[in-house]
C-alpha cells in the first residue's frame, strides 16, 4: 500500500441480518477496532464498507465470520477490496437503501430477552411495568412489518414517534437500544384498552386479572394475534371456552412461569432450553401426575403444551394472576386467528368475556409455534411465531432461477417463495377448508409477493385438484400468467427433507402420513420412494385397504378398522373378532357396520388407501383407544400416549411381524400389515393390555423401517410425513437404523407435516 492510502472492505451480506440488531453490532465492532466506514440495510440484506489498514480489516472479517451478531445467520458473504485515500472517517449507520424487489429476509418475532425482563420488573427502571418493552435483541418483527427493509417507518411502530429520551437512547452507541427500531416507553408507546376503552396499564391488567379469577374468558392481544386465556383449574370456564371455539377435545396450551412449569410438567434439560429460548414456542412436555389442571385442558394426554410469555404484556398479566393460564388462539376452530380489535369485534365478543387490546397494529397475523424434543433434536409441529418466516439458503451464490411460488396442500396451509438467494416458507396458515381460511391464505401470499415485488414465473401445487390451494394455483397461473406444475404429495415431503439438509443426487426415504393423491388415483400415505432429479420411483408401500365411507373415515377410526378387518379376513371377519372383548364392538352399532360392509362389497363410496395414518386409526379403534375424532391425528396421538406410558412402566412388549413382501404384480415391495393385525388380535385374546399392544405396534413399525433400509442396501434414509411427529415412532426408527449402520435424516427446522410441502414443491421445479 502506498503512503496516503488505506483499504476499503465492502461486504454484501444476505441471510438473517435485518431486524436482529445487526447494524448496531457492526457499529460497535468497527468502532472498537478504530475502523471507519458505514453500514446500511439494502435489497439483499445488509451492505457495509469498512475503512482502515488491511490487517485491521482482516481481523474484523475474521471476527465477524467466527462470532456473528446474536440471532444473525449470514448465508452469503460477498467481500470486495479496494484502495482508497486515507482520511478520518467515523463509522456510521446510514439510511437504508430503497428496496423494490427486495430479497432481504424478514426476521421472526423474538420473545422478551432477559435484559428487558429485568427492566420490566425493576421499579427503578423507567420501563418498569411497560407492556411494550423491547430492544434490538427482542420484540415483534414479522408481525408488525409492512414493507422491507426493517425500519421503524416500515412497521406499525411508525404510529408512535419516539420521545426525546427514547430518541437519545436510539442515537447513543453505548446504549443497548442503540438503533433499536421498536424502541418506545410509557411516554411515547402504545396504550392499553379494556373493552375498547383506553385504560391505564395497571387498570387494564387489573381488570383482566379480575375477569380471569372470576372464571371469565379473556381475549388478549398477543404478538401475532388475539389469544383466549382462562383459568386451567376452572372447569366451567374451560367448557365455555371449548364450546365457543368449537374445539371439543383438542388439547389446549398453557402460559406459565418457569416456577409453575416445573410444578405442572417434568421437563428434560433440552425441553427447558427450548422453552426458554428466544423462540418461546409451545413445547410439549410430560405432565406431572399432580399437575393440578382440569381434565378439559388436555384430556388424558400424558403431555402438556406450555409456553413462556413472549411479550411484556403477557409477562405482566402472568405476574398479576400468579398462576398458569390456558392460552389458545382466538378463533373458531379451523378459522384464522383474530388480529384486529375493530374488524374482529364481533368474533371476539362471541369468544371472550373481556378484551385487553392495544394500539400496536398487527400487520401479519401469526400463531404460536409448537415444538417437541425428539431423537436428540427439536421437532417442529407448527411453524409460527419465533420460527417463521423460515428461509433456507439455495446455494453459495445468488441464483438466476425465476421466481416461483409453491402453495402446499390443504389442512396445514402454507406457501413458499423461491427468491434470489433463499427459499422462504410462510407460517402455518391453518386449514384451508373454510372460506375465510382460504381467503387468508390467498391474501397473505399476495402480500408477500407485493412486499418482495416479485411475480412468480412458476406456480407449484399438490396434484389433488380439490384442494383450495390447487384451485388458487390454477387461477393465479392463468391470471399472471405463469407456468404450472403439480407435484406428488409424498415426493414433496421427501424433497423438503432434502432441501433442509442440502442433499442432492439419488435419495431413498419414507413418507408416512394421512393421505396424498397417488399416481394410481388411490390415497397413498405409507410410501417408500427413491428420488433422483425431478422424478421418483415407488419402492415400497403399505398394503392397501378400503376406507368405508371415504372421507368420513378420516374422523372415524372405527371405519378404518372395519376396512382392515374386511381386507384381512374377508366375509369371515366377524368370526375372527367375535371371541374378543374389544370395545370396538360396542362403539360401532351392528346396523352401521352391516350397512358399511354392504357398501364395500357393492363397491359403493369406498376408497382404497395405503395410508399409515389410517393404519394408526384402525389399530387405535380395535384397541379401544379412539373410535371417533374431533381433530386431525387424534387417534394416533392417543395411541402414542398409551404406548409411551407402557414404555415408562417397563411393560413387556414384543415386536410383531410386519413383513416386507415382494409384489410381482405391482413390481414393488409391500408392507403386509395382516400378520401384525393377527398378532394384535391374539394379544387381545390373551388379555395383554392395550398399552403394551400399542407399544408393540410402534416397535413393529420401527422394525419395518429398518427392514426396508436393509432390503434397499442404503446407508442413509429420509423420514418424512406427519407420522414422524410421533416421538416414540421417530426415536425407535432412528435408533433401529443407527444399530444397523443407517443414518436417518428428517426435518428439524421445517415441520415434518404438510406445512413443509411448499419447500419440497419448489425443489421439484425443473432447473433452467
Coordinates of C-alpha atoms in Angstrom, one line a residue, residues 15 78 208 333 476 534:
X15 CA -29.4 -14.1 5.4
X78 CA -19.5 -11.3 -0.8
X208 CA -58.2 -8.6 33.1
X333 CA -61.9 -24.0 15.0
X476 CA -53.1 -17.5 -10.4
X534 CA -37.1 -34.2 -10.6

